[in-house]
Short mmCIF file of C-alpha atoms and ligand atoms in Angstrom, two decimals:
data_model
loop_
_atom_site.label_atom_id
_atom_site.label_comp_id
_atom_site.label_asym_id
_atom_site.label_seq_id
_atom_site.Cartn_x
_atom_site.Cartn_y
_atom_site.Cartn_z
CA ASN A 272 -0.55 0.06 0.27
CA SER A 273 1.18 3.30 -0.80
CA GLN A 274 2.26 4.45 3.24
CA ARG A 275 5.10 1.46 2.41
CA LEU A 276 5.98 5.00 0.22
CA ARG A 277 7.99 6.77 2.45
CA GLY A 278 7.82 10.99 2.99
CA GLY A 279 11.36 12.78 3.77
CA ASN A 280 14.19 12.30 1.67
CA ALA A 281 14.20 8.23 2.70
CA PRO A 282 14.38 6.55 -0.87
CA SER A 283 11.11 4.26 -1.46
CA VAL A 284 13.60 1.50 -2.60
CA VAL A 285 16.99 0.81 -2.09
CA VAL A 286 19.28 -0.79 -4.11
CA VAL A 287 23.16 -2.82 -2.40
CA GLY A 288 24.66 -4.35 -4.62
CA SER A 289 27.18 -5.18 -8.08
CA LEU A 290 28.54 -1.75 -10.55
CA ASN A 291 30.18 -3.44 -13.69
CA VAL A 292 31.39 -2.75 -17.06
CA ASP A 293 29.51 -4.77 -19.04
CA THR A 294 30.98 -5.38 -22.86
CA PHE A 295 28.62 -7.59 -24.60
CA VAL A 296 30.90 -9.62 -27.76
CA ASP A 297 27.77 -11.41 -30.37
CA VAL A 298 29.69 -14.89 -31.46
CA ASP A 299 27.29 -17.40 -33.42
CA ARG A 300 27.99 -20.51 -30.68
CA LEU A 301 29.23 -20.59 -27.42
CA PRO A 302 33.55 -22.27 -27.58
CA SER A 303 34.33 -25.37 -25.86
CA ARG A 304 37.43 -25.37 -23.80
CA ASP A 305 40.60 -25.55 -25.53
CA GLU A 306 38.39 -23.82 -28.44
CA THR A 307 38.63 -20.08 -30.32
CA VAL A 308 35.71 -18.56 -31.72
CA GLY A 309 35.57 -15.86 -33.66
CA SER A 310 32.80 -13.30 -33.43
CA ARG A 311 30.30 -12.33 -35.57
CA SER A 312 30.97 -9.45 -35.04
CA PRO A 313 33.55 -7.04 -35.82
CA SER A 314 34.01 -4.78 -32.52
CA THR A 315 31.97 -4.97 -29.11
CA ALA A 316 29.60 -3.49 -27.16
CA VAL A 317 29.60 -2.37 -23.49
CA ALA A 318 27.00 -0.80 -21.38
CA LEU A 319 26.07 -0.81 -17.39
CA GLY A 320 26.18 -3.50 -16.38
CA GLY A 321 26.29 -5.62 -12.90
CA LYS A 322 23.03 -6.88 -11.01
CA GLY A 323 22.83 -4.02 -8.45
CA ALA A 324 22.97 -1.47 -10.68
CA ASN A 325 20.35 -3.39 -13.18
CA GLN A 326 17.78 -3.37 -10.83
CA ALA A 327 18.33 0.43 -9.56
CA VAL A 328 18.27 1.27 -12.90
CA ALA A 329 15.11 -0.21 -13.58
CA ALA A 330 14.08 0.07 -10.37
CA ALA A 331 13.98 4.08 -11.61
CA ARG A 332 12.68 3.75 -15.26
CA LEU A 333 9.17 2.16 -13.25
CA SER A 334 8.74 4.15 -10.10
CA ALA A 335 6.23 6.64 -10.75
CA ALA A 336 7.16 8.27 -7.21
CA GLY A 337 11.46 8.23 -8.19
CA GLY A 338 13.26 7.30 -5.10
CA VAL A 339 15.90 5.12 -5.58
CA ALA A 340 18.91 4.82 -4.06
CA PHE A 341 21.44 2.24 -5.29
CA VAL A 342 24.78 1.15 -2.82
CA GLY A 343 28.26 0.14 -4.91
CA GLN A 344 31.69 1.03 -5.93
CA PHE A 345 33.08 2.36 -7.73
CA GLY A 346 36.52 1.15 -8.76
CA GLY A 347 39.31 4.54 -9.28
CA ASP A 348 39.39 3.39 -13.21
CA ALA A 349 38.01 5.72 -16.48
CA HIS A 350 34.94 3.73 -16.09
CA ALA A 351 33.32 4.85 -13.02
CA ALA A 352 32.65 8.80 -14.44
CA TRP A 353 31.14 6.80 -17.52
CA LEU A 354 28.80 4.50 -15.29
CA GLU A 355 28.05 6.94 -12.14
CA GLN A 356 26.75 8.87 -15.05
CA LYS A 357 24.64 6.53 -16.56
CA LEU A 358 23.13 5.26 -13.09
CA ALA A 359 22.41 9.25 -12.03
CA ALA A 360 21.07 9.76 -16.20
CA SER A 361 18.43 6.77 -14.90
CA GLY A 362 18.02 9.64 -11.77
CA VAL A 363 19.17 6.58 -9.38
CA ASP A 364 20.75 8.25 -7.23
CA VAL A 365 24.86 6.76 -5.59
CA ALA A 366 25.42 9.35 -2.61
CA ALA A 367 26.29 6.28 -0.75
CA CYS A 368 28.62 4.14 -3.10
CA GLY A 369 32.16 3.42 -1.43
CA ARG A 370 35.20 5.12 -4.04
CA HIS A 371 38.42 3.15 -4.40
CA ALA A 372 41.32 4.96 -5.94
CA GLU A 373 43.78 2.10 -6.50
CA LEU A 374 40.66 -0.29 -8.42
CA GLN A 375 39.54 -1.16 -10.88
CA SER A 376 35.07 -0.84 -11.50
CA GLY A 377 33.93 -3.69 -12.12
CA GLN A 378 34.00 -5.35 -15.24
CA GLY A 379 31.03 -8.26 -16.94
CA TYR A 380 31.91 -10.04 -19.83
CA VAL A 381 28.93 -11.66 -21.74
CA LEU A 382 28.83 -13.60 -24.60
CA LEU A 383 25.20 -13.18 -26.73
CA GLU A 384 23.88 -15.73 -28.79
CA PRO A 385 22.34 -15.17 -31.83
CA ASP A 386 18.83 -16.27 -29.81
CA GLY A 387 20.10 -13.80 -27.31
CA ALA A 388 21.38 -16.14 -24.77
CA ALA A 389 23.60 -14.01 -22.85
CA SER A 390 26.78 -16.41 -20.83
CA SER A 391 29.18 -13.91 -18.19
CA VAL A 392 32.28 -13.68 -16.54
CA VAL A 393 32.23 -11.72 -14.38
CA VAL A 394 35.51 -9.51 -12.52
CA SER A 395 34.22 -8.48 -9.26
CA GLY A 396 37.13 -5.25 -8.88
CA ALA A 397 36.02 -2.73 -6.51
CA ASN A 398 32.56 -5.10 -6.11
CA GLY A 399 34.10 -7.04 -3.31
CA ALA A 400 35.75 -3.70 -1.22
CA TRP A 401 33.77 -2.98 1.50
CA ALA A 402 34.91 -1.90 4.90
CA ASP A 403 32.95 -2.05 8.14
CA ALA A 404 31.99 1.63 8.55
CA HIS A 405 30.09 1.53 5.15
CA VAL A 406 28.44 -1.69 6.06
CA ALA A 407 27.22 0.21 9.35
CA ALA A 408 25.64 3.15 6.68
CA VAL A 409 24.07 1.14 4.40
CA CYS A 410 21.80 -0.44 7.39
CA ASP A 411 21.10 2.42 8.20
CA LEU A 412 20.32 3.75 5.24
CA ALA A 413 18.29 0.14 4.04
CA ARG A 414 16.10 0.32 7.80
CA GLY A 415 13.83 3.22 6.29
CA ALA A 416 13.76 1.78 2.57
CA ALA A 417 10.38 0.80 1.78
CA VAL A 418 12.02 -2.40 -0.22
CA VAL A 419 14.92 -3.24 -0.81
CA LEU A 420 16.88 -5.39 -3.09
CA LEU A 421 20.19 -7.81 -2.84
CA GLN A 422 21.77 -10.28 -4.77
CA ARG A 423 25.21 -11.58 -5.45
CA GLU A 424 27.95 -9.95 -6.53
CA VAL A 425 29.32 -8.70 -3.10
CA PRO A 426 30.54 -10.06 -0.27
CA GLU A 427 27.26 -12.59 1.77
CA GLY A 428 28.73 -10.37 4.58
CA VAL A 429 26.97 -6.78 2.98
CA ASN A 430 23.70 -8.89 1.92
CA GLU A 431 23.77 -10.88 5.81
CA ALA A 432 24.45 -7.67 7.42
CA VAL A 433 21.09 -5.36 5.70
CA ALA A 434 19.31 -8.06 5.72
CA ALA A 435 19.46 -8.32 9.08
CA ALA A 436 19.03 -4.96 9.78
CA CYS A 437 15.91 -4.52 7.75
CA ALA A 438 14.59 -8.02 9.21
CA ALA A 439 14.77 -6.62 12.38
CA ALA A 440 13.22 -3.08 11.16
CA GLY A 441 10.06 -5.13 9.19
CA VAL A 442 11.60 -3.39 5.98
CA PRO A 443 11.14 -6.36 3.19
CA VAL A 444 14.64 -7.63 1.61
CA ILE A 445 14.05 -9.01 -2.33
CA GLN A 446 17.42 -11.11 -1.92
CA ASP A 447 18.02 -11.93 -5.30
CA VAL A 448 19.83 -15.60 -5.61
CA GLY A 449 22.13 -15.69 -8.78
CA GLY A 450 25.88 -14.16 -9.44
CA GLU A 451 27.13 -16.50 -7.06
CA GLU A 452 27.17 -20.59 -6.60
CA ARG A 453 28.53 -19.94 -2.59
CA PRO A 454 25.48 -20.98 -0.26
CA VAL A 455 23.36 -19.45 1.47
CA ALA A 456 22.74 -19.75 4.87
CA ASP A 457 19.75 -20.95 6.30
CA ALA A 458 19.84 -17.03 8.70
CA HIS A 459 19.96 -15.23 6.00
CA LEU A 460 16.93 -16.73 3.92
CA ALA A 461 14.54 -16.41 7.42
CA ASN A 462 15.87 -12.20 6.89
CA CYS A 463 14.30 -12.07 3.66
CA ALA A 464 10.88 -12.32 2.68
CA PHE A 465 11.60 -13.28 -0.79
CA VAL A 466 14.18 -15.02 -2.33
CA CYS A 467 14.43 -15.23 -5.47
CA PRO A 468 16.45 -18.55 -7.53
CA ASN A 469 15.99 -19.00 -10.72
CA LEU A 470 15.19 -22.31 -12.39
CA SER A 471 19.40 -23.88 -11.98
CA GLU A 472 20.35 -21.09 -9.23
CA LEU A 473 16.89 -23.59 -7.64
CA GLU A 474 18.16 -26.12 -8.00
CA ARG A 475 21.59 -26.01 -6.77
CA LEU A 476 20.31 -25.05 -3.14
CA SER A 477 18.13 -27.70 -3.37
CA GLY A 478 20.30 -29.56 -3.77
CA GLY A 479 18.76 -31.37 -7.06
CA ALA A 480 21.11 -32.14 -10.22
CA PRO A 481 21.15 -30.18 -13.40
CA GLY A 482 18.20 -29.80 -15.41
CA SER A 483 15.89 -32.50 -12.55
CA LEU A 484 12.63 -29.54 -12.18
CA ALA A 485 13.10 -28.65 -16.00
CA SER A 486 9.46 -28.12 -16.60
CA ASP A 487 7.98 -30.16 -13.66
CA ASP A 488 5.93 -27.87 -12.22
CA ASP A 489 5.10 -30.23 -8.25
CA ALA A 490 9.24 -30.01 -8.52
CA VAL A 491 9.87 -26.61 -8.46
CA VAL A 492 7.58 -25.97 -5.71
CA ALA A 493 8.75 -29.26 -3.95
CA ALA A 494 12.74 -27.14 -3.92
CA ALA A 495 10.53 -24.29 -3.02
CA LYS A 496 9.21 -25.05 0.44
CA ALA A 497 12.55 -27.46 0.49
CA LEU A 498 13.83 -23.86 0.93
CA GLN A 499 11.45 -22.54 3.41
CA ALA A 500 12.26 -25.19 5.77
CA ARG A 501 15.14 -23.87 5.90
CA GLY A 502 14.41 -20.28 7.23
CA ALA A 503 13.22 -18.92 4.09
CA ARG A 504 9.45 -17.40 3.38
CA SER A 505 8.66 -16.66 0.10
CA VAL A 506 10.04 -18.17 -2.71
CA LEU A 507 9.84 -16.29 -5.54
CA VAL A 508 11.03 -18.42 -9.09
CA THR A 509 12.47 -17.30 -12.35
CA LEU A 510 11.74 -19.57 -15.15
CA GLY A 511 12.91 -18.29 -17.93
CA SER A 512 9.94 -18.98 -21.26
CA ASP A 513 8.38 -20.74 -18.44
CA GLY A 514 7.47 -17.63 -16.44
CA SER A 515 7.57 -17.98 -12.22
CA LEU A 516 6.38 -19.81 -9.68
CA LEU A 517 5.49 -17.86 -6.73
CA LEU A 518 5.46 -19.75 -3.73
CA LEU A 519 3.74 -17.43 -1.21
CA ASP A 520 4.55 -17.02 2.80
CA ASP A 521 1.64 -18.60 3.58
CA GLY A 522 1.86 -22.07 1.11
CA ARG A 523 0.07 -20.28 -1.43
CA ILE A 524 1.60 -20.81 -5.33
CA LEU A 525 0.36 -18.44 -7.63
CA ARG A 526 1.52 -19.04 -11.01
CA GLN A 527 3.21 -16.94 -14.59
CA SER A 528 2.85 -17.57 -17.58
CA ALA A 529 6.21 -15.64 -19.25
CA VAL A 530 4.57 -12.77 -21.55
CA PRO A 531 5.85 -12.45 -25.04
CA PRO A 532 8.77 -10.47 -26.10
CA PRO A 533 7.72 -8.09 -27.87
CA ALA A 534 9.90 -8.79 -30.50
CA ALA A 535 12.95 -10.84 -31.34
CA VAL A 536 14.72 -11.59 -28.12
CA VAL A 537 18.40 -9.89 -29.07
CA ASP A 538 19.76 -10.36 -25.54
CA ALA A 539 18.35 -11.06 -22.06
CA THR A 540 20.53 -10.01 -20.14
CA ALA A 541 19.01 -8.62 -17.34
CA ALA A 542 15.85 -9.39 -18.46
CA GLY A 543 16.07 -11.07 -14.67
CA ASP A 544 17.39 -7.72 -12.87
CA ALA A 545 14.39 -5.65 -14.70
CA PHE A 546 11.37 -8.72 -13.14
CA ARG A 547 13.12 -8.66 -9.87
CA ALA A 548 13.27 -4.35 -9.89
CA ALA A 549 9.74 -3.95 -11.30
CA PHE A 550 8.64 -6.74 -8.69
CA ALA A 551 10.19 -4.71 -6.17
CA VAL A 552 8.70 -1.17 -8.15
CA ALA A 553 4.69 -3.33 -7.92
CA LEU A 554 4.66 -4.36 -4.24
CA VAL A 555 6.37 -0.97 -2.95
CA GLU A 556 2.94 0.58 -5.00
CA GLY A 557 1.39 -1.82 -2.35
CA ARG A 558 -0.28 -4.08 -5.41
CA PRO A 559 -0.87 -7.94 -4.70
CA PRO A 560 0.91 -10.04 -5.30
CA GLU A 561 -0.55 -11.50 -8.22
CA GLN A 562 0.23 -7.89 -9.92
CA CYS A 563 3.45 -8.22 -8.66
CA LEU A 564 4.32 -10.88 -10.72
CA GLN A 565 2.50 -9.60 -13.98
CA PHE A 566 4.54 -6.50 -13.79
CA GLY A 567 7.84 -8.80 -13.35
CA ALA A 568 6.96 -10.22 -16.47
CA ALA A 569 6.47 -7.79 -18.68
CA ALA A 570 9.41 -5.49 -17.18
CA GLY A 571 11.45 -9.23 -18.19
CA ALA A 572 9.83 -9.31 -20.87
CA LEU A 573 10.86 -5.31 -21.95
CA ALA A 574 14.60 -5.23 -20.67
O1 RIB B 867 22.15 -10.12 -14.26
C1 RIB B 867 23.08 -9.33 -15.54
C2 RIB B 867 24.41 -8.97 -15.38
O2 RIB B 867 25.31 -9.92 -14.03
C3 RIB B 867 25.30 -8.18 -15.61
O3 RIB B 867 24.52 -6.81 -15.88
C4 RIB B 867 26.74 -8.76 -15.51
O4 RIB B 867 27.67 -7.32 -16.09
C5 RIB B 867 26.70 -9.58 -14.49
O5 RIB B 867 26.45 -9.22 -13.39
#
């Protein structure tokens, strides 16, 4: 409900996470081990990236009320000023970000196939550098938000501290499980209002074999319930072209089909980020979970 929108200068949406400069290489197919392939295009493309920054930009573009703050880490290289200008151009407040003159900004390298599939390698750079005093300040900022978005491209201790502060203050946290294969502590799951894996992340978190949950809603629900048994509250699973499934903390199961993209898919990068940001914005607007899912699906398709 709209009462969740915070007054004064407190941002409604706080995103704590990674910031990358993404370099895109078009390929006909991914190289196999020990193989060299040529790119389809004679040049690369560069864009703002990082799951945190992507979610902040999407939330700012989708939020009628504005008030989106991003907290991440800028490096000391030439990319930093460019990234800052990109965030500001989308209306994202970066005042609480850290800066590290001695480090590179984070980087993403995306191999983009003709059908839009995006396979990435991320170089963490400054994303890994969080001083304790900065984390404490971020917790203060997060406590005043209407919703907080987290991913897994920054040290786990940052996410755990922010989520614990939010849980104590009654601020919902949406934890994207993407970005890192490390385990998630049960106590952290319990501090997040929504835990958001995609299918492969859910398989990994629930101990299933790769592919074991594909096209099987019952198996997805069982795996999501296994996360709830570990402490998770609501579990939001994004299923690519199969849509999404939300297992709520009261046991209800909501199913949303994928929204057909308005044109041929050219690049799937950050579609999941747009989905999560839209879900968060709709939540802050007080919409029921069914509408939050619809808004997320539409934003993901557009992205
Ligand atoms: O979710 C997409 C993002 O993942 C890319 O922007 C890349 O930088 C990685 O963080």
